[in-house]
């Protein structure tokens, strides 16, 4: 199996979340050939694959996902999104950067590593899911992590193959991610004719001041590794459509990306205090999409930096920005979780791509990481 062909084979499978759609069959066949013990674990609407090699020593786990986001308007793509075409040494397709290339790169890295080291002093696991990008209701990999914990199994080092790099492969890695909290707010007023202002309570006017306070609030200062918590309103709607009617209520959706200096509960409490202080009549519901996570221990980071330095000549910078990732499910085990993968310039976009040179470099870095883990 060759790297480019494997990446292409995976991209050609239209595996939109939460469907794996057969990627795992391709992966399973190839990993069985490399003497991995492969299990497929399905529940809810999600499919998962856990492949294990070796039975003693610390567990190194590559974590990834085969699902992709929808391709969007197909006529805007220069190359069909599921054709995996190569043009001027660039591989195009949905999943080329996020993250089928990383999966292919790790599989080839494992193959090359095991050829030279058939009995490594650590265990190699590959844990993949078909619903990283999609909705929580369809199932996430947290259940597998819970089951492993119940069985007394532990992941020591977890490498997440998400596209972390900015300008060159390996220039940026993540050792944590912010949390995400969404609030669905309904501000309740009193409907009536605009010509009788004393007889109405205008929820739009009431919201103005509260929005100003929320958007100017300093939630925390962040820390050495995290930006301060940020608040953004993503949706607002109110009004009956008529120009002469004050509506009864206004709906507003907001989201906080929060650093480990805050918690979902501390943020909720502060927001409710602001509502109370402004005598707001409201209803609210919350969805906590993710808690923040952060790898404090330096051992695995140092190992990865050593590998990156050998390939790139310099270490990666550490940036814990970006959205959420499946690393958040593994981190609570106490694992050292690091995210490292290709450039994130084109992820989720039209014409998502990876230069072939980058694809090979991701593989080189992953191979070097395996070698460093073996000697650390
Ligand atoms: Zn991803």
Short mmCIF file of C-alpha atoms and ligand atoms in Angstrom, two decimals:
data_model
loop_
_atom_site.label_atom_id
_atom_site.label_comp_id
_atom_site.label_asym_id
_atom_site.label_seq_id
_atom_site.Cartn_x
_atom_site.Cartn_y
_atom_site.Cartn_z
CA UNK A 1 0.00 0.00 0.00
CA UNK A 2 1.33 3.37 -1.01
CA UNK A 3 0.58 6.59 0.80
CA UNK A 4 -1.01 8.65 -1.98
CA UNK A 5 -3.12 5.74 -3.23
CA UNK A 6 -4.39 5.02 0.28
CA UNK A 7 -5.33 8.68 0.88
CA UNK A 8 -7.11 8.72 -2.50
CA UNK A 9 -8.96 5.48 -1.76
CA UNK A 10 -10.31 6.97 1.47
CA UNK A 11 -11.24 10.34 -0.07
CA UNK A 12 -13.21 8.56 -2.82
CA UNK A 13 -15.56 7.14 -0.19
CA UNK A 14 -18.29 9.71 0.48
CA UNK A 15 -18.34 9.39 4.27
CA UNK A 16 -20.36 12.36 5.45
CA UNK A 17 -20.95 12.39 9.24
CA UNK A 18 -22.03 10.20 10.92
CA UNK A 19 -21.46 7.60 8.15
CA UNK A 20 -18.17 5.80 7.65
CA UNK A 21 -19.56 4.26 4.47
CA UNK A 22 -16.88 1.61 4.10
CA UNK A 23 -13.65 3.46 4.95
CA UNK A 24 -13.24 1.10 7.90
CA UNK A 25 -13.34 -1.94 5.60
CA UNK A 26 -10.40 -0.54 3.63
CA UNK A 27 -8.54 0.36 6.83
CA UNK A 28 -9.30 -2.94 8.56
CA UNK A 29 -7.95 -5.02 5.66
CA UNK A 30 -4.70 -3.12 5.58
CA UNK A 31 -4.21 -3.13 9.35
CA UNK A 32 -4.93 -6.86 9.60
CA UNK A 33 -2.13 -7.35 7.05
CA UNK A 34 0.15 -5.48 9.46
CA UNK A 35 -0.91 -7.86 12.28
CA UNK A 36 -3.10 -5.38 14.12
CA UNK A 37 -5.98 -6.80 16.11
CA UNK A 38 -8.98 -4.89 14.72
CA UNK A 39 -12.39 -4.43 16.32
CA UNK A 40 -15.33 -2.51 14.93
CA UNK A 41 -17.58 -1.05 17.59
CA UNK A 42 -20.92 0.40 16.52
CA UNK A 43 -23.64 2.06 18.58
CA UNK A 44 -26.28 4.74 18.01
CA UNK A 45 -25.53 5.99 14.50
CA UNK A 46 -21.77 5.99 14.86
CA UNK A 47 -19.22 3.44 13.70
CA UNK A 48 -15.80 3.12 15.31
CA UNK A 49 -12.66 1.13 14.74
CA UNK A 50 -10.08 0.18 17.34
CA UNK A 51 -6.90 -1.48 16.10
CA UNK A 52 -4.24 -2.67 18.51
CA UNK A 53 -0.68 -3.89 18.04
CA UNK A 54 1.38 -5.34 20.88
CA UNK A 55 0.29 -6.15 24.41
CA UNK A 56 2.88 -4.67 26.73
CA UNK A 57 4.39 -1.29 27.45
CA UNK A 58 2.74 2.12 27.36
CA UNK A 59 -0.11 2.67 24.92
CA UNK A 60 0.44 5.12 22.07
CA UNK A 61 -2.87 5.84 20.34
CA UNK A 62 -3.46 7.62 17.04
CA UNK A 63 -6.92 9.19 17.20
CA UNK A 64 -8.81 10.18 14.09
CA UNK A 65 -12.07 10.32 12.18
CA UNK A 66 -13.16 9.06 8.77
CA UNK A 67 -16.21 11.32 8.51
CA UNK A 68 -16.16 14.54 6.54
CA UNK A 69 -18.37 17.62 6.39
CA UNK A 70 -20.67 17.98 3.35
CA UNK A 71 -19.01 19.15 0.13
CA UNK A 72 -21.17 22.27 -0.26
CA UNK A 73 -21.97 23.70 -3.72
CA UNK A 74 -20.42 21.13 -6.01
CA UNK A 75 -20.23 23.44 -9.05
CA UNK A 76 -17.81 25.71 -7.18
CA UNK A 77 -15.22 22.95 -6.82
CA UNK A 78 -12.42 22.95 -9.42
CA UNK A 79 -12.26 19.14 -9.10
CA UNK A 80 -15.07 16.82 -8.02
CA UNK A 81 -14.99 16.63 -4.20
CA UNK A 82 -14.92 12.83 -4.01
CA UNK A 83 -12.67 12.09 -7.01
CA UNK A 84 -9.36 12.61 -5.17
CA UNK A 85 -7.77 14.15 -8.25
CA UNK A 86 -4.15 15.23 -8.27
CA UNK A 87 -3.38 18.45 -10.10
CA UNK A 88 0.08 20.02 -10.11
CA UNK A 89 1.12 17.81 -7.20
CA UNK A 90 -1.84 18.80 -5.05
CA UNK A 91 -4.44 16.25 -3.96
CA UNK A 92 -7.97 17.67 -3.97
CA UNK A 93 -11.04 16.36 -2.21
CA UNK A 94 -13.25 16.56 0.86
CA UNK A 95 -11.22 15.07 3.71
CA UNK A 96 -7.84 15.76 2.03
CA UNK A 97 -6.83 17.91 5.00
CA UNK A 98 -9.46 16.97 7.60
CA UNK A 99 -8.46 14.21 8.04
CA UNK A 100 -8.19 11.23 5.73
CA UNK A 101 -4.63 12.15 4.74
CA UNK A 102 -3.57 12.00 8.38
CA UNK A 103 -5.09 8.53 8.72
CA UNK A 104 -3.32 7.30 5.57
CA UNK A 105 -0.07 8.94 6.73
CA UNK A 106 -0.24 7.27 10.13
CA UNK A 107 -1.02 3.85 8.66
CA UNK A 108 1.99 4.05 6.33
CA UNK A 109 4.16 5.40 9.16
CA UNK A 110 3.10 2.43 11.33
CA UNK A 111 3.83 0.01 8.48
CA UNK A 112 7.33 1.43 7.95
CA UNK A 113 8.01 1.55 11.68
CA UNK A 114 6.88 -2.04 12.32
CA UNK A 115 8.95 -3.32 9.42
CA UNK A 116 12.08 -2.11 11.23
CA UNK A 117 10.75 -2.68 14.77
CA UNK A 118 8.34 -5.64 14.78
CA UNK A 119 8.47 -5.86 18.58
CA UNK A 120 8.34 -2.28 19.86
CA UNK A 121 8.55 -1.56 23.59
CA UNK A 122 5.15 0.15 23.47
CA UNK A 123 1.68 -0.65 22.14
CA UNK A 124 0.33 1.03 19.02
CA UNK A 125 -3.40 1.70 18.86
CA UNK A 126 -5.42 3.35 16.13
CA UNK A 127 -8.82 4.60 17.27
CA UNK A 128 -11.11 6.03 14.61
CA UNK A 129 -14.69 7.26 14.63
CA UNK A 130 -17.22 8.14 11.94
CA UNK A 131 -18.75 11.04 13.81
CA UNK A 132 -16.24 13.65 14.87
CA UNK A 133 -17.79 16.44 12.83
CA UNK A 134 -21.46 15.59 13.33
CA UNK A 135 -24.08 15.85 16.04
CA UNK A 136 -23.64 14.45 19.51
CA UNK A 137 -27.02 12.66 19.32
CA UNK A 138 -25.60 10.32 16.67
CA UNK A 139 -22.95 9.09 19.11
CA UNK A 140 -19.36 10.07 19.85
CA UNK A 141 -16.26 8.11 20.84
CA UNK A 142 -16.75 8.96 24.52
CA UNK A 143 -18.56 5.62 25.02
CA UNK A 144 -15.48 3.69 23.88
CA UNK A 145 -13.28 5.67 26.22
CA UNK A 146 -15.71 4.90 29.07
CA UNK A 147 -15.67 1.19 28.17
CA UNK A 148 -11.86 1.11 28.02
CA UNK A 149 -11.70 2.81 31.40
CA UNK A 150 -14.16 0.22 32.82
CA UNK A 151 -11.90 -2.55 31.50
CA UNK A 152 -8.95 -0.93 33.26
CA UNK A 153 -7.29 0.06 29.98
CA UNK A 154 -5.44 3.32 29.63
CA UNK A 155 -4.06 5.42 26.79
CA UNK A 156 -0.72 6.93 27.82
CA UNK A 157 -0.01 9.01 24.73
CA UNK A 158 -2.67 10.16 22.30
CA UNK A 159 -1.75 11.75 18.97
CA UNK A 160 -4.77 13.39 17.32
CA UNK A 161 -4.32 13.78 13.57
CA UNK A 162 -6.32 17.00 13.20
CA UNK A 163 -5.00 19.65 10.82
CA UNK A 164 -3.06 21.79 13.29
CA UNK A 165 -0.41 23.35 11.04
CA UNK A 166 -0.48 26.90 9.68
CA UNK A 167 2.13 27.49 6.98
CA UNK A 168 4.33 24.42 6.96
CA UNK A 169 3.52 20.94 8.24
CA UNK A 170 4.59 20.68 11.87
CA UNK A 171 4.86 24.41 12.57
CA UNK A 172 2.01 24.30 15.08
CA UNK A 173 0.66 21.76 17.53
CA UNK A 174 -2.06 21.77 20.15
CA UNK A 175 -1.85 20.48 23.68
CA UNK A 176 -5.37 21.53 24.57
CA UNK A 177 -8.55 23.11 23.31
CA UNK A 178 -11.02 25.61 24.63
CA UNK A 179 -14.45 24.58 25.87
CA UNK A 180 -17.67 25.53 24.12
CA UNK A 181 -20.96 26.58 25.72
CA UNK A 182 -24.07 27.63 23.80
CA UNK A 183 -27.02 29.53 25.27
CA UNK A 184 -30.50 29.71 23.72
CA UNK A 185 -32.15 32.79 25.22
CA UNK A 186 -35.73 34.00 24.89
CA UNK A 187 -36.29 37.54 26.16
CA UNK A 188 -39.93 37.98 27.03
CA UNK A 189 -41.73 41.30 26.67
CA UNK A 190 -45.32 42.25 26.06
CA UNK A 191 -46.76 42.49 22.55
CA UNK A 192 -48.76 45.52 21.46
CA UNK A 193 -49.24 48.43 19.06
CA UNK A 194 -46.15 50.60 18.50
CA UNK A 195 -48.38 53.69 18.89
CA UNK A 196 -49.09 52.80 22.55
CA UNK A 197 -45.60 52.53 24.09
CA UNK A 198 -46.91 52.52 27.66
CA UNK A 199 -48.91 49.39 26.99
CA UNK A 200 -46.03 47.29 25.62
CA UNK A 201 -42.74 45.91 26.92
CA UNK A 202 -40.31 45.85 24.01
CA UNK A 203 -38.02 42.79 24.25
CA UNK A 204 -35.79 44.20 21.50
CA UNK A 205 -35.07 47.36 23.50
CA UNK A 206 -34.48 45.32 26.66
CA UNK A 207 -32.00 43.12 24.85
CA UNK A 208 -29.88 46.03 23.62
CA UNK A 209 -28.40 46.87 27.00
CA UNK A 210 -27.89 43.25 27.96
CA UNK A 211 -26.09 42.53 24.67
CA UNK A 212 -23.81 45.49 25.30
CA UNK A 213 -22.94 44.26 28.80
CA UNK A 214 -22.36 40.67 27.68
CA UNK A 215 -20.19 41.66 24.74
CA UNK A 216 -18.00 43.93 26.88
CA UNK A 217 -17.67 41.51 29.80
CA UNK A 218 -14.17 40.21 30.60
CA UNK A 219 -14.86 36.58 31.53
CA UNK A 220 -11.28 35.71 32.42
CA UNK A 221 -7.77 36.67 31.37
CA UNK A 222 -6.91 33.32 29.83
CA UNK A 223 -3.47 31.98 30.78
CA UNK A 224 -0.05 31.17 29.37
CA UNK A 225 -1.56 28.60 27.02
CA UNK A 226 -5.05 29.94 26.33
CA UNK A 227 -6.64 33.13 25.01
CA UNK A 228 -9.22 34.72 27.30
CA UNK A 229 -12.75 33.34 27.07
CA UNK A 230 -14.71 34.91 24.23
CA UNK A 231 -18.43 35.59 23.86
CA UNK A 232 -20.21 35.85 20.50
CA UNK A 233 -23.85 36.14 19.49
CA UNK A 234 -24.54 33.96 16.46
CA UNK A 235 -28.28 34.45 15.89
CA UNK A 236 -30.93 36.98 16.84
CA UNK A 237 -34.54 37.19 15.79
CA UNK A 238 -37.59 39.12 16.90
CA UNK A 239 -40.56 40.82 15.31
CA UNK A 240 -43.85 39.77 13.82
CA UNK A 241 -43.10 41.12 10.36
CA UNK A 242 -45.55 44.00 10.80
CA UNK A 243 -44.08 47.50 11.16
CA UNK A 244 -46.62 48.59 13.76
CA UNK A 245 -46.32 45.70 16.25
CA UNK A 246 -43.94 45.32 19.18
CA UNK A 247 -43.22 41.57 19.41
CA UNK A 248 -43.83 39.51 22.47
CA UNK A 249 -40.36 38.01 22.58
CA UNK A 250 -36.90 37.92 21.06
CA UNK A 251 -34.73 34.84 20.48
CA UNK A 252 -31.00 35.01 20.74
CA UNK A 253 -28.29 32.33 20.43
CA UNK A 254 -24.83 32.92 21.82
CA UNK A 255 -21.68 30.88 22.28
CA UNK A 256 -18.70 31.10 24.58
CA UNK A 257 -15.34 29.56 23.75
CA UNK A 258 -13.86 29.23 27.19
CA UNK A 259 -10.40 28.76 28.61
CA UNK A 260 -9.68 26.41 31.54
CA UNK A 261 -9.74 29.55 33.74
CA UNK A 262 -13.55 29.40 33.54
CA UNK A 263 -16.03 26.55 33.75
CA UNK A 264 -19.38 26.14 32.04
CA UNK A 265 -21.09 26.55 35.42
CA UNK A 266 -19.17 29.68 36.39
CA UNK A 267 -20.05 31.28 33.06
CA UNK A 268 -23.72 30.33 33.32
CA UNK A 269 -23.93 31.84 36.79
CA UNK A 270 -22.36 35.10 35.72
CA UNK A 271 -24.67 35.40 32.74
CA UNK A 272 -27.74 34.74 34.87
CA UNK A 273 -26.53 37.40 37.34
CA UNK A 274 -26.37 39.89 34.47
CA UNK A 275 -29.92 39.01 33.44
CA UNK A 276 -31.18 39.38 37.02
CA UNK A 277 -29.36 42.69 37.52
CA UNK A 278 -31.14 44.00 34.42
CA UNK A 279 -34.55 42.69 35.49
CA UNK A 280 -34.81 40.62 32.36
CA UNK A 281 -37.83 38.36 31.97
CA UNK A 282 -36.39 35.37 30.12
CA UNK A 283 -36.19 31.67 29.43
CA UNK A 284 -32.87 30.02 28.72
CA UNK A 285 -31.50 26.62 27.82
CA UNK A 286 -27.86 25.61 27.58
CA UNK A 287 -25.81 23.13 25.60
CA UNK A 288 -22.28 22.44 26.73
CA UNK A 289 -20.58 21.25 23.56
CA UNK A 290 -17.20 20.65 25.15
CA UNK A 291 -15.16 21.15 28.28
CA UNK A 292 -11.68 22.53 27.77
CA UNK A 293 -8.75 20.16 28.06
CA UNK A 294 -5.06 20.74 28.54
CA UNK A 295 -2.07 18.37 28.67
CA UNK A 296 0.07 19.59 31.58
CA UNK A 297 2.75 16.91 31.43
CA UNK A 298 5.62 17.78 29.05
CA UNK A 299 6.90 14.27 28.29
CA UNK A 300 4.87 13.51 25.15
CA UNK A 301 5.12 17.10 23.88
CA UNK A 302 8.91 16.94 24.24
CA UNK A 303 9.01 13.63 22.33
CA UNK A 304 6.95 15.13 19.51
CA UNK A 305 9.01 18.32 19.43
CA UNK A 306 12.16 16.23 19.12
CA UNK A 307 10.66 14.44 16.10
CA UNK A 308 9.50 17.71 14.51
CA UNK A 309 12.91 19.28 15.03
CA UNK A 310 14.59 16.38 13.25
CA UNK A 311 12.32 16.85 10.22
CA UNK A 312 11.81 20.63 10.17
CA UNK A 313 14.94 21.92 11.90
CA UNK A 314 12.84 23.76 14.48
CA UNK A 315 10.16 22.94 17.04
CA UNK A 316 6.46 23.66 16.60
CA UNK A 317 4.77 26.55 18.31
CA UNK A 318 1.97 25.64 20.69
CA UNK A 319 -1.44 27.10 19.91
CA UNK A 320 -4.56 25.87 21.68
CA UNK A 321 -7.03 27.77 19.50
CA UNK A 322 -9.43 26.42 16.92
CA UNK A 323 -12.70 24.58 17.43
CA UNK A 324 -13.15 21.48 19.54
CA UNK A 325 -11.73 18.04 18.79
CA UNK A 326 -12.14 14.45 19.90
CA UNK A 327 -9.03 14.92 22.03
CA UNK A 328 -11.44 16.23 24.67
CA UNK A 329 -12.87 12.76 25.25
CA UNK A 330 -9.49 11.11 25.78
CA UNK A 331 -7.90 13.80 27.95
CA UNK A 332 -10.10 13.11 31.03
CA UNK A 333 -8.56 9.61 31.20
CA UNK A 334 -5.38 11.38 32.25
CA UNK A 335 -3.74 10.76 28.87
CA UNK A 336 -1.19 13.11 27.36
CA UNK A 337 -3.02 14.39 24.28
CA UNK A 338 -1.33 16.29 21.45
CA UNK A 339 -2.87 17.31 18.13
CA UNK A 340 -0.64 17.44 15.07
CA UNK A 341 -1.51 17.20 11.41
CA UNK A 342 -1.49 18.97 8.02
CA UNK A 343 -2.25 22.61 7.23
CA UNK A 344 -5.72 23.74 8.24
CA UNK A 345 -5.97 26.42 5.52
CA UNK A 346 -8.57 24.59 3.42
CA UNK A 347 -10.44 22.44 5.95
CA UNK A 348 -14.22 22.41 5.49
CA UNK A 349 -13.79 24.65 2.41
CA UNK A 350 -14.46 24.37 -1.30
CA UNK A 351 -11.37 22.82 -2.98
CA UNK A 352 -10.05 21.28 0.26
CA UNK A 353 -6.61 19.94 -0.58
CA UNK A 354 -3.20 18.77 0.55
CA UNK A 355 0.02 19.14 -1.45
CA UNK A 356 1.58 15.68 -1.99
CA UNK A 357 4.78 17.00 -0.42
CA UNK A 358 2.81 17.82 2.75
CA UNK A 359 1.17 14.41 2.77
CA UNK A 360 4.60 12.79 2.72
CA UNK A 361 5.85 15.14 5.41
CA UNK A 362 2.96 14.28 7.73
CA UNK A 363 3.96 10.63 7.29
CA UNK A 364 7.65 11.42 7.91
CA UNK A 365 6.82 13.27 11.12
CA UNK A 366 4.48 10.53 12.36
CA UNK A 367 7.17 7.91 11.62
CA UNK A 368 9.76 9.96 13.47
CA UNK A 369 7.37 10.30 16.43
CA UNK A 370 6.98 6.51 16.60
CA UNK A 371 10.76 6.16 16.56
CA UNK A 372 11.14 8.74 19.34
CA UNK A 373 8.43 7.10 21.46
CA UNK A 374 10.34 3.83 21.08
CA UNK A 375 13.49 5.37 22.49
CA UNK A 376 11.99 7.69 25.11
ZN1 LIG B 1 -11.19 16.89 11.83
#
